[in-house]
Short mmCIF file of C-alpha atoms in Angstrom, two decimals:
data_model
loop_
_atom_site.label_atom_id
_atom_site.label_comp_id
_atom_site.label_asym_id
_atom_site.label_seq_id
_atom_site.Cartn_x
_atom_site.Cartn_y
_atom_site.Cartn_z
CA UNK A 1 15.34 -41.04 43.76
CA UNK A 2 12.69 -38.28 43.58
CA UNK A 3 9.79 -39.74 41.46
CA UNK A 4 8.14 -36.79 39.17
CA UNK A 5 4.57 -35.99 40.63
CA UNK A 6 3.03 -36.54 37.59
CA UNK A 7 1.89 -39.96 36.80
CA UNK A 8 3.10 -41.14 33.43
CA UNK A 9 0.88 -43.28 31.53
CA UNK A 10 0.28 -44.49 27.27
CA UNK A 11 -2.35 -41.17 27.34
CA UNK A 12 -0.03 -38.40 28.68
CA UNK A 13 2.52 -39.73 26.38
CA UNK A 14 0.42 -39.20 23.19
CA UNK A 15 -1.01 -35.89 24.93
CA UNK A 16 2.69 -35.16 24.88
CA UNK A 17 3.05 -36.32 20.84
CA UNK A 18 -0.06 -34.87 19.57
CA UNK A 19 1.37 -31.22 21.33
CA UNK A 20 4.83 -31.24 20.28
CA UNK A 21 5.06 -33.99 17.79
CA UNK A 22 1.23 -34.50 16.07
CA UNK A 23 2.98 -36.44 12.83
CA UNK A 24 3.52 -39.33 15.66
CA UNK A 25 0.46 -38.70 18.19
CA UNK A 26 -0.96 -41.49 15.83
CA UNK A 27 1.28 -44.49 16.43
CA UNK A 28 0.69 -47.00 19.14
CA UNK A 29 2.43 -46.13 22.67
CA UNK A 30 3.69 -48.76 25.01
CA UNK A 31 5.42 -48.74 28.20
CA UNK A 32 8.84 -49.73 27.46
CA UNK A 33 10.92 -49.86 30.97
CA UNK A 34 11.25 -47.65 33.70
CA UNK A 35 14.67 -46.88 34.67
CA UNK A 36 16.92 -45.06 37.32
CA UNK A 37 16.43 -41.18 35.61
CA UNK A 38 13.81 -41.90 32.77
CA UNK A 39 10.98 -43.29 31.65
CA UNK A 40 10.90 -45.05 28.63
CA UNK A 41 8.24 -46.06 26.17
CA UNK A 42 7.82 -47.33 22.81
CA UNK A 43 6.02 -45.28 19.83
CA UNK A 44 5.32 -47.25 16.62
CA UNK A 45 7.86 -49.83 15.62
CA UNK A 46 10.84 -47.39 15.37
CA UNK A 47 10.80 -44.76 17.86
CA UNK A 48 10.77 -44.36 21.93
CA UNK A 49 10.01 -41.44 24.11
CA UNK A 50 12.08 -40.82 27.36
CA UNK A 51 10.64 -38.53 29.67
CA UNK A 52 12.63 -37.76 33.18
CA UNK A 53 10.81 -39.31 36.27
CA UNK A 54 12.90 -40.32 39.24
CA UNK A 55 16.08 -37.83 39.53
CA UNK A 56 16.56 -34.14 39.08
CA UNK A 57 20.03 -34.69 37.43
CA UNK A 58 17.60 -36.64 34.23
CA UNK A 59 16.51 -33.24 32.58
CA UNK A 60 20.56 -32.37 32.08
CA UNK A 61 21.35 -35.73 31.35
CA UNK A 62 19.13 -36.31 28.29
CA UNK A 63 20.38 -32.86 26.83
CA UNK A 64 23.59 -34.09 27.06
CA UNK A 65 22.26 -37.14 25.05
CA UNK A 66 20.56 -34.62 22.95
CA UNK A 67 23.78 -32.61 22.08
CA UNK A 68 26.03 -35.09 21.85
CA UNK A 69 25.21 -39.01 20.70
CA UNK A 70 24.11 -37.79 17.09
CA UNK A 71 27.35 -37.37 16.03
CA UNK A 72 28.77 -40.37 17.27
CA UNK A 73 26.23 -43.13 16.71
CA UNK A 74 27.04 -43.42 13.15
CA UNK A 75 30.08 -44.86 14.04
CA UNK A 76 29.15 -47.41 16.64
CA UNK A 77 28.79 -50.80 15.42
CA UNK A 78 25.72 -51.66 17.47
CA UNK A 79 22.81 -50.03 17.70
CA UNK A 80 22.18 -47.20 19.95
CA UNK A 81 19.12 -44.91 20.69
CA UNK A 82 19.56 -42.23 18.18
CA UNK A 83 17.78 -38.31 19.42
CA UNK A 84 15.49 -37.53 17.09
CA UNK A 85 13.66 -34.48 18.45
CA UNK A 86 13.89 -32.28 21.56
CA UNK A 87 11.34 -31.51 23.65
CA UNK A 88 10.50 -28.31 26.03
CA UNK A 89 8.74 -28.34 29.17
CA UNK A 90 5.34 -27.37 28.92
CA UNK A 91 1.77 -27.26 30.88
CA UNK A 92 1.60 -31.28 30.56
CA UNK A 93 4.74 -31.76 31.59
CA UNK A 94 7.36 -29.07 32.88
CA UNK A 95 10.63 -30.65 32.17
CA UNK A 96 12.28 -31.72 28.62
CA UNK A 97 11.66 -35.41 26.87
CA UNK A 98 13.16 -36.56 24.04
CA UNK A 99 12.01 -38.85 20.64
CA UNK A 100 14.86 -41.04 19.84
CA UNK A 101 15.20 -44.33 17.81
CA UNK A 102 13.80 -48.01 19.33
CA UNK A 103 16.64 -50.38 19.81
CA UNK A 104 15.36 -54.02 20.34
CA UNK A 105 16.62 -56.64 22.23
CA UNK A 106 16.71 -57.78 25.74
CA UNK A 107 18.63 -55.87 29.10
CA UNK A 108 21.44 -58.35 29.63
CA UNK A 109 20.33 -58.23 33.49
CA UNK A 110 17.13 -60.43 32.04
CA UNK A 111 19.28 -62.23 29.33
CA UNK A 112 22.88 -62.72 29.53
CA UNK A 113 25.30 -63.21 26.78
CA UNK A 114 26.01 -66.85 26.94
CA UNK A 115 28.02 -66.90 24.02
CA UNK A 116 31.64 -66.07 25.20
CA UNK A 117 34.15 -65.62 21.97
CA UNK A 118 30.77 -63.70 19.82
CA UNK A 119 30.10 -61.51 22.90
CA UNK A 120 33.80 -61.41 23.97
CA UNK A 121 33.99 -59.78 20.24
CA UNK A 122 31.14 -57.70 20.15
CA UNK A 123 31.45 -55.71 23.15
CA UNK A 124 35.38 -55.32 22.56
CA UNK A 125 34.28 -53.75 18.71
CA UNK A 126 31.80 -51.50 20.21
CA UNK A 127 34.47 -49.97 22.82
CA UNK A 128 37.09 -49.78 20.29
CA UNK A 129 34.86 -47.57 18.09
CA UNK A 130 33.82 -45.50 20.96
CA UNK A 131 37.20 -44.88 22.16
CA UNK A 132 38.28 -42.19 20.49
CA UNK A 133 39.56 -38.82 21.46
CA UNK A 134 36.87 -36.57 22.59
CA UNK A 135 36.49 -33.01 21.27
CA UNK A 136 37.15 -30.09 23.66
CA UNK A 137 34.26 -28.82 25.32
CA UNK A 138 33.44 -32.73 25.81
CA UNK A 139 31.24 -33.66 28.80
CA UNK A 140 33.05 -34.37 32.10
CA UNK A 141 31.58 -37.82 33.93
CA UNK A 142 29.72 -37.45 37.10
CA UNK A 143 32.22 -39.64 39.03
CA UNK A 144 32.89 -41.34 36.06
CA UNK A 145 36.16 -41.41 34.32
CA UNK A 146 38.34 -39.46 36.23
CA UNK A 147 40.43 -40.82 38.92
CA UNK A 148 39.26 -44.27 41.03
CA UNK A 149 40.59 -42.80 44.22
CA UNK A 150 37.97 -40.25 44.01
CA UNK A 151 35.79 -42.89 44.63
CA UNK A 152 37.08 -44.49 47.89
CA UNK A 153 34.39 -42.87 50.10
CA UNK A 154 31.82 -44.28 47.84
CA UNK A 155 33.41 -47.44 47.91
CA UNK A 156 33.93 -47.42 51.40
CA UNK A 157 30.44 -46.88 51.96
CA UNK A 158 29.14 -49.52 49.69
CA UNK A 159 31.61 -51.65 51.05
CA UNK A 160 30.05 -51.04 54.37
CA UNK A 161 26.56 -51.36 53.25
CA UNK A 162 26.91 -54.84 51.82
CA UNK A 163 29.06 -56.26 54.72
CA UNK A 164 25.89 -54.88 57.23
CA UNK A 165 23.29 -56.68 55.23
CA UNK A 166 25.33 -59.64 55.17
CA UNK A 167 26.02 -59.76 51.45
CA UNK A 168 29.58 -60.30 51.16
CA UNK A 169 31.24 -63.73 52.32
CA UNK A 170 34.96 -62.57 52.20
CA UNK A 171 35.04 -58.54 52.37
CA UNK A 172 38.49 -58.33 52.59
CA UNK A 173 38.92 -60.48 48.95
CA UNK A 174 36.73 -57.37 47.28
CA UNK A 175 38.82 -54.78 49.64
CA UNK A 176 42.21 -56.31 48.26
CA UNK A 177 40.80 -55.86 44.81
CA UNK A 178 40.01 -52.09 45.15
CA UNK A 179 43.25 -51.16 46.84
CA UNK A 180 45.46 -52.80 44.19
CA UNK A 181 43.07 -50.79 41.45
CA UNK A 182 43.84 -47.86 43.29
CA UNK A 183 47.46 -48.45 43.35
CA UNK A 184 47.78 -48.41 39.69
CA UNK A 185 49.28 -45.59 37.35
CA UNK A 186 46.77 -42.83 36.58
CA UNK A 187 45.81 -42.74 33.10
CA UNK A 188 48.48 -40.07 31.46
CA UNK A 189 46.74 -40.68 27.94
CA UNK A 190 44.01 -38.38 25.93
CA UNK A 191 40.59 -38.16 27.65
CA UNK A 192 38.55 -40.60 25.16
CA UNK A 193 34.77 -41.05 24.81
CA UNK A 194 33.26 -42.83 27.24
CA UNK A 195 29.54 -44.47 27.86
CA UNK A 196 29.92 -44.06 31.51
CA UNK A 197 27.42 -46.43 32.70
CA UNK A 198 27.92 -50.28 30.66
CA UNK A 199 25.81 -52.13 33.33
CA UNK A 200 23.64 -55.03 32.19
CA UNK A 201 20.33 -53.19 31.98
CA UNK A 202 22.02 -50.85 29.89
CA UNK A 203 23.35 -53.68 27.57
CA UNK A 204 20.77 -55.56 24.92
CA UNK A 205 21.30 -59.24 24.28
CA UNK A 206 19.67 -61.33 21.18
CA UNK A 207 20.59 -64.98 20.41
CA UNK A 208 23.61 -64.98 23.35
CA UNK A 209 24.89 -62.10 22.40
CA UNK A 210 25.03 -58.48 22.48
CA UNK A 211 22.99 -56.32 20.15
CA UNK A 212 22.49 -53.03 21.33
CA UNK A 213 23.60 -50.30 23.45
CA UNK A 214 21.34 -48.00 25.24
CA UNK A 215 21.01 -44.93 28.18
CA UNK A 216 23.88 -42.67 26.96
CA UNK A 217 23.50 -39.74 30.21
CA UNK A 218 26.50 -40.36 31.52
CA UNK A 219 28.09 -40.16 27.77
CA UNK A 220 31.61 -38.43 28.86
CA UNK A 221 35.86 -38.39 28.42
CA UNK A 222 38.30 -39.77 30.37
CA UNK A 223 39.82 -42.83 31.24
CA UNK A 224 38.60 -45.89 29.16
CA UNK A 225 39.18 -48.25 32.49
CA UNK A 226 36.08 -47.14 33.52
CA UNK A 227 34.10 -48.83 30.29
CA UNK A 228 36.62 -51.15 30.34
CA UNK A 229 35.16 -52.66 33.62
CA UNK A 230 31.97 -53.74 31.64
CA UNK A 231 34.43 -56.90 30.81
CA UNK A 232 34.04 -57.97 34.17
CA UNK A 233 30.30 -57.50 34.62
CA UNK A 234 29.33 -58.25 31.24
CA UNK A 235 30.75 -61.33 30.02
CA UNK A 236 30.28 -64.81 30.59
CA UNK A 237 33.21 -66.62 32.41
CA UNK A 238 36.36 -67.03 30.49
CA UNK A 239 36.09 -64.28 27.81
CA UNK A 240 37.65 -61.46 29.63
CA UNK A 241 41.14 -62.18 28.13
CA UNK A 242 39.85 -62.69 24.50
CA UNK A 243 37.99 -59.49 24.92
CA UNK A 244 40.81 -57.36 26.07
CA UNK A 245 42.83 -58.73 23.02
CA UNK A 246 40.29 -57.62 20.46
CA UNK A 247 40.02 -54.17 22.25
CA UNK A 248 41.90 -50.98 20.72
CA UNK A 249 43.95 -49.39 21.81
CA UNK A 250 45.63 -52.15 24.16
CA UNK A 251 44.90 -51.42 27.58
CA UNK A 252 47.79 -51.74 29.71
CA UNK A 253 48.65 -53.96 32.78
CA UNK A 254 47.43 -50.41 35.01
CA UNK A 255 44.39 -49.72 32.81
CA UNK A 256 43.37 -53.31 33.34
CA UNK A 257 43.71 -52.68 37.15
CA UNK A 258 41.87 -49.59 37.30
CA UNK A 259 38.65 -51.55 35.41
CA UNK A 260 38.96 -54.01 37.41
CA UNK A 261 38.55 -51.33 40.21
CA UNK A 262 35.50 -49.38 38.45
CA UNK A 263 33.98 -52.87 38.34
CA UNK A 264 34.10 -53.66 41.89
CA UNK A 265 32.65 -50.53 42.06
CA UNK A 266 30.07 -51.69 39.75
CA UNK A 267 29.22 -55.09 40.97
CA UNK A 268 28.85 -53.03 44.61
CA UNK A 269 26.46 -50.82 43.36
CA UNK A 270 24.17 -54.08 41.48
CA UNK A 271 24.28 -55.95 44.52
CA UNK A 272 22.20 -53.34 46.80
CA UNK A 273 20.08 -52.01 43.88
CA UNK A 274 19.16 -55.62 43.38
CA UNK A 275 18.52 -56.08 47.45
CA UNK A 276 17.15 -53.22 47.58
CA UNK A 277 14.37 -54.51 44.98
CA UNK A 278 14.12 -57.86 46.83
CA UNK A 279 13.17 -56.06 50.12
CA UNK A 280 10.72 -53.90 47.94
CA UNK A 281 12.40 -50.72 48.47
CA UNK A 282 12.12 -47.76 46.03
CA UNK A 283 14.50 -47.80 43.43
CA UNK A 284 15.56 -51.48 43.87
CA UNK A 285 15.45 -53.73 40.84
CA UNK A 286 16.08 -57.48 42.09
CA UNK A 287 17.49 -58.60 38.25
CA UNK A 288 20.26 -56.50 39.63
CA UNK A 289 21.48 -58.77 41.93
CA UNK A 290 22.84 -62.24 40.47
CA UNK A 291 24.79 -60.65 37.55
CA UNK A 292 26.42 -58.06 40.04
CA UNK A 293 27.15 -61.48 42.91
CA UNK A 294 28.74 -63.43 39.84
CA UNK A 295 31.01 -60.30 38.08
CA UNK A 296 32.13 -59.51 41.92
CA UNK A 297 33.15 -63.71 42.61
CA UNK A 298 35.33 -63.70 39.23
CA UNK A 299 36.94 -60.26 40.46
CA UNK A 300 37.73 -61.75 43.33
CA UNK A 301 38.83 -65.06 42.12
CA UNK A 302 41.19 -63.72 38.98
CA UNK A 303 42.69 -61.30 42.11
CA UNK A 304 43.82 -64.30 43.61
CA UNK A 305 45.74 -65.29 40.60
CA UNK A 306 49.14 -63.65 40.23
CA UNK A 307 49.78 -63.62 36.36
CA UNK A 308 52.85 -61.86 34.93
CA UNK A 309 52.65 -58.43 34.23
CA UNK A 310 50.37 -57.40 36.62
#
């Protein structure tokens, strides 16, 4: 991570309003979160600011958002952070931010869905909706979306990583996983829209279930296994079958493979970021951790049941 040397508080923010945006320098500003690439706070009861703080990659990332998520919120069935305005680097602060819509609820990493068949339902709607053929001239994923093999060394080192620190208790369970998601047919089908990044902090919950969608900079095409994963790390136990049969298209016995592949890859990832934050390290986040440990034991367990077709 490479935090921004500018300090981001409530008054920089409205500095930043009254500049660009004086209609809104008015409303109240509160912090909202602070996550992996941005910044986010609240403005009035309707509206956010995110303002890049921690990676380079952020500035090109909510452009993307910029370009892009406009035209395809309006058919999502949950809500999403809509762009509202674009805006340029100046004196105050010399890279882009952007004004989008406020989507309430809770990052599932805080509150999980609890209830199975609603969120089961929910999340499988969302994805179907998403998953449509993307335009030419789409975004390509930053090792998201395109093949899994292109992630071994990643997952090797993760692998690695967690086995070091003593997180794992049966490696070679999560390594059998990987290799049979690898082993599975490539997706041969259109490249479709993709979210890119369904982990729980990026997921809202209300009431047990899920209620909003936010953090679209990895918004590219490709193969849907690699949303599809969010299954996995998403839902409570027992609603990963019900959720694949209310998704659309029907993912295959090989697309189910691959997600469950992206998701190891997933739960991986969680696992150190949430370390990381219980050791006080910079960019750890410890509400990482237990949803990541549980999504990576039912991988593991559902690997060890042979079921037809797979």
């Amino acid at each position: 991570m490479t935090h921004t040397e500018i300090e981001i508080t409530a008054e920089l923010v409205r500095d930043l309003l009254r500049d660009q945006h004086p209609d809104l320098a008015g409303l109240p500003v509160t912090l909202g979160a602070r996550g992996w690439d941005n910044q986010l706070w609240r403005v009035g009861e309707d509206l956010a600011v995110r303002l890049p703080w921690a990676t380079l990659s952020a500035d090109e990332l909510l452009r993307k958002e910029h370009a892009w998520l406009p035209a395809l919120a309006p058919h999502l069935p949950l809500p999403v952070p809509v762009p509202q305005r674009l805006s340029e680097p100046s004196e105050r602060f010399p890279r882009p931010w952007i004004v989008t819509t406020w989507v309430p609820g809770t990052p599932a990493d805080r509150a999980p869905a609890t209830r199975a068949a609603e969120a089961a339902d929910t999340l499988a709607a969302f994805l179907t909706a998403l998953h449509r053929p993307a335009p030419e001239g789409a975004p390509a994923g930053r090792g998201r979306g395109g093949s899994l093999g292109d992630s071994a060394e990643g997952f090797a080192g993760q692998l690695a990583s967690a086995v070091e620190l003593g997180l794992l208790p049966d490696p070679d369970a999560v390594r059998a996983v990987w290799e049979d998601a690898v082993a599975a047919p490539e997706w041969e089908g259109p490249a479709l829209w993709l979210h890119g990044d369904l982990h729980p902090a990026n997921v809202l919950t209300d009431d047990g279930t899920f209620c909003g969608v936010i953090d679209f900079g990895d918004l590219c095409a490709g193969d849907p296994a690699c949303d599809l994963a969010a299954g996995w790390i998403l839902l409570p136990d027992g609603a990963i079958d019900r959720f694949y049969d209310a998704c659309l298209p029907t993912a295959d016995s090989a697309t189910r493979r691959r997600a469950r592949g992206w998701a190891v890859l997933r739960a991986l990832s969680g696992i150190l970021i949430g370390e990381a934050g219980v050791r006080g390290r910079p960019g750890g986040k410890p509400s990482w951790g237990p949803p990541a440990r549980t999504s990576l034991g039912r991988l593991i367990a559902d690997g060890r049941v042979v079921r037809p077709g797979f």
